[in-house]
Every structure is written in structure tokens, then in C-alpha cells.
């Protein structure tokens, strides 16, 4: 019973390159969330997706960041033209039910650590 | 908006000591409350949760009680071990229909010394 799978675990990019982070939710989960953890800080919500739809992207930076969750395949968080400030741990999470469901539990992947040099 | 405040760390204790990590929250509606644990170099693992007032979540000797009157969800353990050293995050999920995911505290780094 695989959990939330993220890859790559560690990614190094030079400034100006693109970073793509992938997330496969737990089996049976159709709701995916991305969070960012900056050094010495807690997790900050970025985006919430359901299959083929972005439900809430209120935490996403307005530029350079995008996310998708296609009908087939993993969810992708894409960061274009990375800058040093993008260096962080990016966590994907999934749930069986949507937000607002009583007792809905969100399960996290092990994270992808992005380092921009 | 929603917010979670937890005690600043690091918290350093000796093995077998009693642990309390304070957590208070502000939320609209009736949130579910969670404690997550993050071991070094790993992702977050759900430690325990409570979905309504007076519920007690428990796991691995840890427990926390959902106190609506004090808007708190303090984490406790009677006798900590070195292996409990990790960062602990208190979080809430707004059941009012908001789609902004979990709201996390900043985390409390716990260090247990042998």
C-alpha cells in the first residue's frame, strides 16, 4: 500500500533553469495538495488540485509557478526560471475526500528538496 | 483567517521526561486538528488527530485533547525517548468548506538527550 510518492527527492538547478517536481497520490486519492517549506519555517499551502482541475491556487506565487494534475499520470509542480529564493522543500499531499469533509485526513509524501545554485 | 501558534523551540529534554508542546489556534467554523512529526531528512507523518471538541487523539504514547473553550490542542507524552527527537507541527483543517488545505504552525524542534 504505497503512500504518496514524490520524485525527485533532491534536485539541484542553476538560476534560470526549470524545475519539475512530480507527485503520485495514494491509491484511491483524487485530491492533491502542494506545500512549500522554507528553511526554519513551517509549511505553507500553495495549491489544491483535483483530477484535471485546480481548485485553489491562492498560495501559489503569481509568476513562474504552475501546477497540474492530469487525468493520467502524476501531479506536476513546475517552477520556471528558478531563483535562489525558490530553494526549499516541496511537499505533496493527497486525500481521499475533498476539503471541508469531516475528518478528512491529508497524507504527505517525503518531499522534494530543491536547491538553486 | 486561520492561524496556528505553537511554542518556539528548540525544546531540549532528558530521556524519560514529561513533554508538553503547546498549540493554540484561530479558525472560523469547526476545524479538525492535527499533529504531524517530521524526522530529519524525511517528510511529514501524521501523528494524531481530533475532529471535534473534547476528542482525544493518541498514538505512540503521544496524546492531545481538542479544547474548544481554550482553542488549544497541546501535545503531551509521559516519558520521551531519544527516538522522539524531531520537529512537531500542529495544524488545522477548516471544515467550513475552505479549500486552502492545512494551516500549519511553524514547528517545534524537540531534542531528547540520553
PDB file of C-alpha atoms in Angstrom:
ATOM      1  CA  UNK A   1       0.000   0.000   0.000  1.00  0.00           C
ATOM      2  CA  UNK A   2       2.249   2.740  -1.300  1.00  0.00           C
ATOM      3  CA  UNK A   3       1.933   6.160   0.201  1.00  0.00           C
ATOM      4  CA  UNK A   4       2.308   9.465  -1.553  1.00  0.00           C
ATOM      5  CA  UNK A   5       5.295   9.183  -3.871  1.00  0.00           C
ATOM      6  CA  UNK A   6       7.382  12.192  -4.803  1.00  0.00           C
ATOM      7  CA  UNK A   7      10.345  12.460  -7.106  1.00  0.00           C
ATOM      8  CA  UNK A   8      12.992  13.512  -7.359  1.00  0.00           C
ATOM      9  CA  UNK A   9      13.889  13.584  -3.658  1.00  0.00           C
ATOM     10  CA  UNK A  10      16.675  16.048  -4.303  1.00  0.00           C
ATOM     11  CA  UNK A  11      17.064  18.377  -7.255  1.00  0.00           C
ATOM     12  CA  UNK A  12      19.775  20.923  -7.971  1.00  0.00           C
ATOM     13  CA  UNK A  13      19.142  23.612 -10.548  1.00  0.00           C
ATOM     14  CA  UNK A  14      21.092  26.641 -11.710  1.00  0.00           C
ATOM     15  CA  UNK A  15      19.411  30.017 -11.644  1.00  0.00           C
ATOM     16  CA  UNK A  16      17.203  30.446 -14.700  1.00  0.00           C
ATOM     17  CA  UNK A  17      16.582  26.737 -15.257  1.00  0.00           C
ATOM     18  CA  UNK A  18      13.281  24.954 -14.851  1.00  0.00           C
ATOM     19  CA  UNK A  19      12.392  22.584 -12.048  1.00  0.00           C
ATOM     20  CA  UNK A  20       9.719  19.899 -12.325  1.00  0.00           C
ATOM     21  CA  UNK A  21       8.547  18.041  -9.276  1.00  0.00           C
ATOM     22  CA  UNK A  22       6.290  15.017  -9.551  1.00  0.00           C
ATOM     23  CA  UNK A  23       3.777  13.560  -7.161  1.00  0.00           C
ATOM     24  CA  UNK A  24       1.755  10.363  -7.326  1.00  0.00           C
ATOM     25  CA  UNK A  25      -1.049  10.361  -4.739  1.00  0.00           C
ATOM     26  CA  UNK A  26      -2.023   7.424  -2.619  1.00  0.00           C
ATOM     27  CA  UNK A  27      -4.141   4.829  -4.367  1.00  0.00           C
ATOM     28  CA  UNK A  28      -7.745   5.905  -4.403  1.00  0.00           C
ATOM     29  CA  UNK A  29      -6.973   9.558  -3.698  1.00  0.00           C
ATOM     30  CA  UNK A  30      -8.054  12.152  -6.231  1.00  0.00           C
ATOM     31  CA  UNK A  31      -7.206  15.286  -4.231  1.00  0.00           C
ATOM     32  CA  UNK A  32      -3.651  16.610  -4.299  1.00  0.00           C
ATOM     33  CA  UNK A  33      -2.046  19.483  -2.418  1.00  0.00           C
ATOM     34  CA  UNK A  34       1.359  21.111  -2.716  1.00  0.00           C
ATOM     35  CA  UNK A  35       3.111  22.815   0.174  1.00  0.00           C
ATOM     36  CA  UNK A  36       6.424  24.612   0.441  1.00  0.00           C
ATOM     37  CA  UNK A  37       8.695  24.577   3.455  1.00  0.00           C
ATOM     38  CA  UNK A  38      11.317  27.278   3.575  1.00  0.00           C
ATOM     39  CA  UNK A  39      14.298  26.821   5.909  1.00  0.00           C
ATOM     40  CA  UNK A  40      13.373  27.237   9.569  1.00  0.00           C
ATOM     41  CA  UNK A  41       9.703  27.737   8.754  1.00  0.00           C
ATOM     42  CA  UNK A  42       6.533  25.742   8.739  1.00  0.00           C
ATOM     43  CA  UNK A  43       4.729  24.519   5.683  1.00  0.00           C
ATOM     44  CA  UNK A  44       2.838  26.968   3.549  1.00  0.00           C
ATOM     45  CA  UNK A  45      -0.047  25.912   1.353  1.00  0.00           C
ATOM     46  CA  UNK A  46       0.489  26.504  -2.352  1.00  0.00           C
ATOM     47  CA  UNK A  47      -2.202  24.798  -4.412  1.00  0.00           C
ATOM     48  CA  UNK A  48      -5.016  22.274  -4.218  1.00  0.00           C
ATOM     49  CA  UNK A  49      -5.949  20.201  -7.250  1.00  0.00           C
ATOM     50  CA  UNK A  50      -8.460  17.564  -8.121  1.00  0.00           C
ATOM     51  CA  UNK A  51      -8.124  15.488 -11.264  1.00  0.00           C
ATOM     52  CA  UNK A  52      -7.668  17.907 -14.192  1.00  0.00           C
ATOM     53  CA  UNK A  53      -8.823  20.877 -12.112  1.00  0.00           C
ATOM     54  CA  UNK A  54      -7.137  23.499  -9.987  1.00  0.00           C
ATOM     55  CA  UNK A  55      -9.453  24.073  -7.052  1.00  0.00           C
ATOM     56  CA  UNK A  56      -7.459  26.662  -5.116  1.00  0.00           C
ATOM     57  CA  UNK A  57      -4.148  28.236  -6.042  1.00  0.00           C
ATOM     58  CA  UNK A  58      -4.261  31.069  -3.542  1.00  0.00           C
ATOM     59  CA  UNK A  59      -0.835  30.155  -2.151  1.00  0.00           C
ATOM     60  CA  UNK A  60       0.975  29.994  -5.479  1.00  0.00           C
ATOM     61  CA  UNK A  61       3.330  32.798  -6.462  1.00  0.00           C
ATOM     62  CA  UNK A  62       1.792  34.710  -9.357  1.00  0.00           C
ATOM     63  CA  UNK A  63       4.683  34.179 -11.711  1.00  0.00           C
ATOM     64  CA  UNK A  64       6.904  31.255 -12.717  1.00  0.00           C
ATOM     65  CA  UNK A  65       4.962  28.632 -10.717  1.00  0.00           C
ATOM     66  CA  UNK A  66       2.340  26.322 -12.153  1.00  0.00           C
ATOM     67  CA  UNK A  67       0.742  23.024 -11.198  1.00  0.00           C
ATOM     68  CA  UNK A  68      -1.272  20.393 -12.967  1.00  0.00           C
ATOM     69  CA  UNK A  69      -2.916  17.082 -12.169  1.00  0.00           C
ATOM     70  CA  UNK A  70      -3.765  15.383 -15.456  1.00  0.00           C
ATOM     71  CA  UNK A  71      -6.308  12.646 -15.904  1.00  0.00           C
ATOM     72  CA  UNK A  72      -3.497  10.144 -16.269  1.00  0.00           C
ATOM     73  CA  UNK A  73      -0.171  10.370 -14.511  1.00  0.00           C
ATOM     74  CA  UNK A  74       1.246  12.254 -11.558  1.00  0.00           C
ATOM     75  CA  UNK A  75       0.701  15.799 -10.456  1.00  0.00           C
ATOM     76  CA  UNK A  76       3.462  18.156 -11.574  1.00  0.00           C
ATOM     77  CA  UNK A  77       4.683  21.305  -9.864  1.00  0.00           C
ATOM     78  CA  UNK A  78       6.651  23.363 -12.348  1.00  0.00           C
ATOM     79  CA  UNK A  79       8.927  26.261 -11.484  1.00  0.00           C
ATOM     80  CA  UNK A  80      10.291  28.229 -14.399  1.00  0.00           C
ATOM     81  CA  UNK A  81      13.416  30.384 -14.310  1.00  0.00           C
ATOM     82  CA  UNK A  82      14.289  29.373 -10.776  1.00  0.00           C
ATOM     83  CA  UNK A  83      15.910  31.818  -8.381  1.00  0.00           C
ATOM     84  CA  UNK A  84      17.824  31.199  -5.156  1.00  0.00           C
ATOM     85  CA  UNK A  85      14.766  32.051  -3.105  1.00  0.00           C
ATOM     86  CA  UNK A  86      12.966  29.035  -4.582  1.00  0.00           C
ATOM     87  CA  UNK A  87      15.313  26.735  -2.658  1.00  0.00           C
ATOM     88  CA  UNK A  88      13.037  24.848  -0.302  1.00  0.00           C
ATOM     89  CA  UNK A  89      11.423  21.520   0.413  1.00  0.00           C
ATOM     90  CA  UNK A  90       8.270  20.964  -1.606  1.00  0.00           C
ATOM     91  CA  UNK A  91       5.783  18.550  -0.144  1.00  0.00           C
ATOM     92  CA  UNK A  92       2.934  16.910  -1.931  1.00  0.00           C
ATOM     93  CA  UNK A  93      -0.040  15.530  -0.057  1.00  0.00           C
ATOM     94  CA  UNK A  94      -3.177  13.689  -1.031  1.00  0.00           C
ATOM     95  CA  UNK A  95      -6.543  12.849   0.425  1.00  0.00           C
ATOM     96  CA  UNK A  96      -9.459  10.651  -0.426  1.00  0.00           C
ATOM     97  CA  UNK A  97     -12.069  13.310   0.186  1.00  0.00           C
ATOM     98  CA  UNK A  98     -12.096  16.986  -0.574  1.00  0.00           C
ATOM     99  CA  UNK A  99     -11.521  19.874   1.736  1.00  0.00           C
ATOM    100  CA  UNK A 100     -14.364  20.522   4.105  1.00  0.00           C
ATOM    101  CA  UNK A 101     -15.152  16.847   4.559  1.00  0.00           C
ATOM    102  CA  UNK A 102     -15.436  15.917   8.202  1.00  0.00           C
ATOM    103  CA  UNK A 103     -12.385  14.051   9.375  1.00  0.00           C
ATOM    104  CA  UNK A 104     -10.632  14.316   6.023  1.00  0.00           C
ATOM    105  CA  UNK A 105      -7.026  13.254   6.522  1.00  0.00           C
ATOM    106  CA  UNK A 106      -4.228  14.502   4.341  1.00  0.00           C
ATOM    107  CA  UNK A 107      -1.209  12.232   3.833  1.00  0.00           C
ATOM    108  CA  UNK A 108       2.180  13.646   2.908  1.00  0.00           C
ATOM    109  CA  UNK A 109       4.942  12.457   0.682  1.00  0.00           C
ATOM    110  CA  UNK A 110       8.569  12.552   1.746  1.00  0.00           C
ATOM    111  CA  UNK A 111       9.220  15.802  -0.058  1.00  0.00           C
ATOM    112  CA  UNK A 112      11.415  17.073  -2.852  1.00  0.00           C
ATOM    113  CA  UNK A 113      14.330  19.244  -1.811  1.00  0.00           C
ATOM    114  CA  UNK A 114      15.141  21.871  -4.424  1.00  0.00           C
ATOM    115  CA  UNK A 115      18.472  23.667  -4.277  1.00  0.00           C
ATOM    116  CA  UNK A 116      19.100  26.547  -6.646  1.00  0.00           C
ATOM    117  CA  UNK A 117      22.762  27.399  -7.163  1.00  0.00           C
TER     118      UNK A 117
ATOM    119  CA  UNK B   1      -8.246  33.861   8.651  1.00  0.00           C
ATOM    120  CA  UNK B   2      -6.998  30.650  10.177  1.00  0.00           C
ATOM    121  CA  UNK B   3      -3.798  30.512  12.158  1.00  0.00           C
ATOM    122  CA  UNK B   4      -1.883  28.139  14.390  1.00  0.00           C
ATOM    123  CA  UNK B   5       0.560  29.210  17.078  1.00  0.00           C
ATOM    124  CA  UNK B   6       2.885  26.762  18.751  1.00  0.00           C
ATOM    125  CA  UNK B   7       5.678  27.182  21.229  1.00  0.00           C
ATOM    126  CA  UNK B   8       9.050  28.199  19.939  1.00  0.00           C
ATOM    127  CA  UNK B   9      11.857  25.700  20.010  1.00  0.00           C
ATOM    128  CA  UNK B  10      14.161  24.079  20.317  1.00  0.00           C
ATOM    129  CA  UNK B  11      12.840  22.193  23.305  1.00  0.00           C
ATOM    130  CA  UNK B  12      15.537  20.096  24.956  1.00  0.00           C
ATOM    131  CA  UNK B  13      14.609  17.371  27.427  1.00  0.00           C
ATOM    132  CA  UNK B  14      16.262  14.400  29.037  1.00  0.00           C
ATOM    133  CA  UNK B  15      15.095  10.894  28.241  1.00  0.00           C
ATOM    134  CA  UNK B  16      12.016   9.826  30.249  1.00  0.00           C
ATOM    135  CA  UNK B  17      10.990  13.427  30.931  1.00  0.00           C
ATOM    136  CA  UNK B  18       7.397  14.616  30.527  1.00  0.00           C
ATOM    137  CA  UNK B  19       6.697  16.508  27.324  1.00  0.00           C
ATOM    138  CA  UNK B  20       4.227  19.280  26.576  1.00  0.00           C
ATOM    139  CA  UNK B  21       4.231  21.239  23.325  1.00  0.00           C
ATOM    140  CA  UNK B  22       1.639  23.987  23.373  1.00  0.00           C
ATOM    141  CA  UNK B  23      -0.563  24.716  20.390  1.00  0.00           C
ATOM    142  CA  UNK B  24      -3.381  27.239  20.075  1.00  0.00           C
ATOM    143  CA  UNK B  25      -5.421  28.072  17.030  1.00  0.00           C
ATOM    144  CA  UNK B  26      -7.729  30.613  15.460  1.00  0.00           C
ATOM    145  CA  UNK B  27     -10.277  29.374  12.978  1.00  0.00           C
ATOM    146  CA  UNK B  28     -13.697  30.003  11.543  1.00  0.00           C
ATOM    147  CA  UNK B  29     -16.099  27.124  11.734  1.00  0.00           C
ATOM    148  CA  UNK B  30     -15.210  23.846  13.408  1.00  0.00           C
ATOM    149  CA  UNK B  31     -11.754  22.715  12.369  1.00  0.00           C
ATOM    150  CA  UNK B  32     -10.120  19.339  12.619  1.00  0.00           C
ATOM    151  CA  UNK B  33      -6.813  19.447  14.463  1.00  0.00           C
ATOM    152  CA  UNK B  34      -3.656  17.503  13.755  1.00  0.00           C
ATOM    153  CA  UNK B  35      -0.137  16.905  14.965  1.00  0.00           C
ATOM    154  CA  UNK B  36       2.440  15.963  12.361  1.00  0.00           C
ATOM    155  CA  UNK B  37       6.012  14.837  13.036  1.00  0.00           C
ATOM    156  CA  UNK B  38       8.992  15.347  10.755  1.00  0.00           C
ATOM    157  CA  UNK B  39      12.123  13.308  11.391  1.00  0.00           C
ATOM    158  CA  UNK B  40      15.423  14.634   9.984  1.00  0.00           C
ATOM    159  CA  UNK B  41      15.513  14.485   6.188  1.00  0.00           C
ATOM    160  CA  UNK B  42      12.046  12.997   5.931  1.00  0.00           C
ATOM    161  CA  UNK B  43       8.535  14.128   5.110  1.00  0.00           C
ATOM    162  CA  UNK B  44       5.693  14.759   7.482  1.00  0.00           C
ATOM    163  CA  UNK B  45       3.938  11.889   9.132  1.00  0.00           C
ATOM    164  CA  UNK B  46       0.542  12.202  10.717  1.00  0.00           C
ATOM    165  CA  UNK B  47       0.978  11.583  14.432  1.00  0.00           C
ATOM    166  CA  UNK B  48      -2.573  12.052  15.690  1.00  0.00           C
ATOM    167  CA  UNK B  49      -5.748  13.975  15.043  1.00  0.00           C
ATOM    168  CA  UNK B  50      -9.037  15.066  16.576  1.00  0.00           C
ATOM    169  CA  UNK B  51     -12.112  16.128  14.667  1.00  0.00           C
ATOM    170  CA  UNK B  52     -14.379  17.630  17.310  1.00  0.00           C
ATOM    171  CA  UNK B  53     -14.348  19.279  20.704  1.00  0.00           C
ATOM    172  CA  UNK B  54     -13.218  17.104  23.629  1.00  0.00           C
ATOM    173  CA  UNK B  55     -11.880  14.406  21.287  1.00  0.00           C
ATOM    174  CA  UNK B  56      -8.524  12.991  22.343  1.00  0.00           C
ATOM    175  CA  UNK B  57      -6.105  11.846  19.675  1.00  0.00           C
ATOM    176  CA  UNK B  58      -3.384   9.412  20.665  1.00  0.00           C
ATOM    177  CA  UNK B  59      -0.579   7.465  19.028  1.00  0.00           C
ATOM    178  CA  UNK B  60       2.827   6.087  20.056  1.00  0.00           C
ATOM    179  CA  UNK B  61       2.380   7.363  23.612  1.00  0.00           C
ATOM    180  CA  UNK B  62       1.566  10.887  22.451  1.00  0.00           C
ATOM    181  CA  UNK B  63      -1.824  12.423  23.075  1.00  0.00           C
ATOM    182  CA  UNK B  64      -3.628  15.708  22.568  1.00  0.00           C
ATOM    183  CA  UNK B  65      -7.123  16.846  23.510  1.00  0.00           C
ATOM    184  CA  UNK B  66      -9.223  19.209  21.395  1.00  0.00           C
ATOM    185  CA  UNK B  67     -10.180  22.051  23.758  1.00  0.00           C
ATOM    186  CA  UNK B  68     -12.675  24.354  22.106  1.00  0.00           C
ATOM    187  CA  UNK B  69     -13.033  26.639  25.122  1.00  0.00           C
ATOM    188  CA  UNK B  70      -9.328  27.449  25.137  1.00  0.00           C
ATOM    189  CA  UNK B  71      -8.811  26.863  21.371  1.00  0.00           C
ATOM    190  CA  UNK B  72      -5.893  24.594  22.178  1.00  0.00           C
ATOM    191  CA  UNK B  73      -4.516  21.213  21.154  1.00  0.00           C
ATOM    192  CA  UNK B  74      -1.439  20.696  23.311  1.00  0.00           C
ATOM    193  CA  UNK B  75       0.738  17.657  22.603  1.00  0.00           C
ATOM    194  CA  UNK B  76       1.829  15.555  25.587  1.00  0.00           C
ATOM    195  CA  UNK B  77       3.853  12.447  26.265  1.00  0.00           C
ATOM    196  CA  UNK B  78       4.578  10.982  29.658  1.00  0.00           C
ATOM    197  CA  UNK B  79       8.089   9.669  29.021  1.00  0.00           C
ATOM    198  CA  UNK B  80      10.052  10.729  25.967  1.00  0.00           C
ATOM    199  CA  UNK B  81      12.746   8.723  24.215  1.00  0.00           C
ATOM    200  CA  UNK B  82      15.759   9.785  22.155  1.00  0.00           C
ATOM    201  CA  UNK B  83      13.937   8.474  19.083  1.00  0.00           C
ATOM    202  CA  UNK B  84      11.234  11.138  19.617  1.00  0.00           C
ATOM    203  CA  UNK B  85      13.699  13.824  18.567  1.00  0.00           C
ATOM    204  CA  UNK B  86      12.070  15.517  15.579  1.00  0.00           C
ATOM    205  CA  UNK B  87      10.139  18.613  14.539  1.00  0.00           C
ATOM    206  CA  UNK B  88       6.476  18.609  15.551  1.00  0.00           C
ATOM    207  CA  UNK B  89       3.866  20.599  13.645  1.00  0.00           C
ATOM    208  CA  UNK B  90       0.419  21.472  14.869  1.00  0.00           C
ATOM    209  CA  UNK B  91      -2.112  22.013  12.083  1.00  0.00           C
ATOM    210  CA  UNK B  92      -5.770  22.598  11.436  1.00  0.00           C
ATOM    211  CA  UNK B  93      -8.108  21.858   8.597  1.00  0.00           C
ATOM    212  CA  UNK B  94     -11.075  24.159   8.283  1.00  0.00           C
ATOM    213  CA  UNK B  95     -14.263  22.174   7.885  1.00  0.00           C
ATOM    214  CA  UNK B  96     -16.134  25.256   6.825  1.00  0.00           C
ATOM    215  CA  UNK B  97     -15.601  24.391   3.190  1.00  0.00           C
ATOM    216  CA  UNK B  98     -12.410  26.334   2.704  1.00  0.00           C
ATOM    217  CA  UNK B  99     -10.126  24.885   0.065  1.00  0.00           C
ATOM    218  CA  UNK B 100      -6.841  26.176   1.356  1.00  0.00           C
ATOM    219  CA  UNK B 101      -5.595  22.927   2.775  1.00  0.00           C
ATOM    220  CA  UNK B 102      -3.981  22.616   6.137  1.00  0.00           C
ATOM    221  CA  UNK B 103      -2.779  25.606   8.124  1.00  0.00           C
ATOM    222  CA  UNK B 104       0.438  24.784   9.957  1.00  0.00           C
ATOM    223  CA  UNK B 105       2.244  26.214  12.923  1.00  0.00           C
ATOM    224  CA  UNK B 106       5.934  26.972  12.459  1.00  0.00           C
ATOM    225  CA  UNK B 107       7.011  23.748  14.105  1.00  0.00           C
ATOM    226  CA  UNK B 108       8.732  22.922  17.380  1.00  0.00           C
ATOM    227  CA  UNK B 109      12.092  21.231  17.256  1.00  0.00           C
ATOM    228  CA  UNK B 110      12.315  18.645  20.037  1.00  0.00           C
ATOM    229  CA  UNK B 111      15.699  17.347  21.151  1.00  0.00           C
ATOM    230  CA  UNK B 112      15.851  14.435  23.585  1.00  0.00           C
ATOM    231  CA  UNK B 113      19.171  13.803  25.269  1.00  0.00           C
ATOM    232  CA  UNK B 114      20.125  10.392  26.669  1.00  0.00           C
TER     233      UNK B 114
END
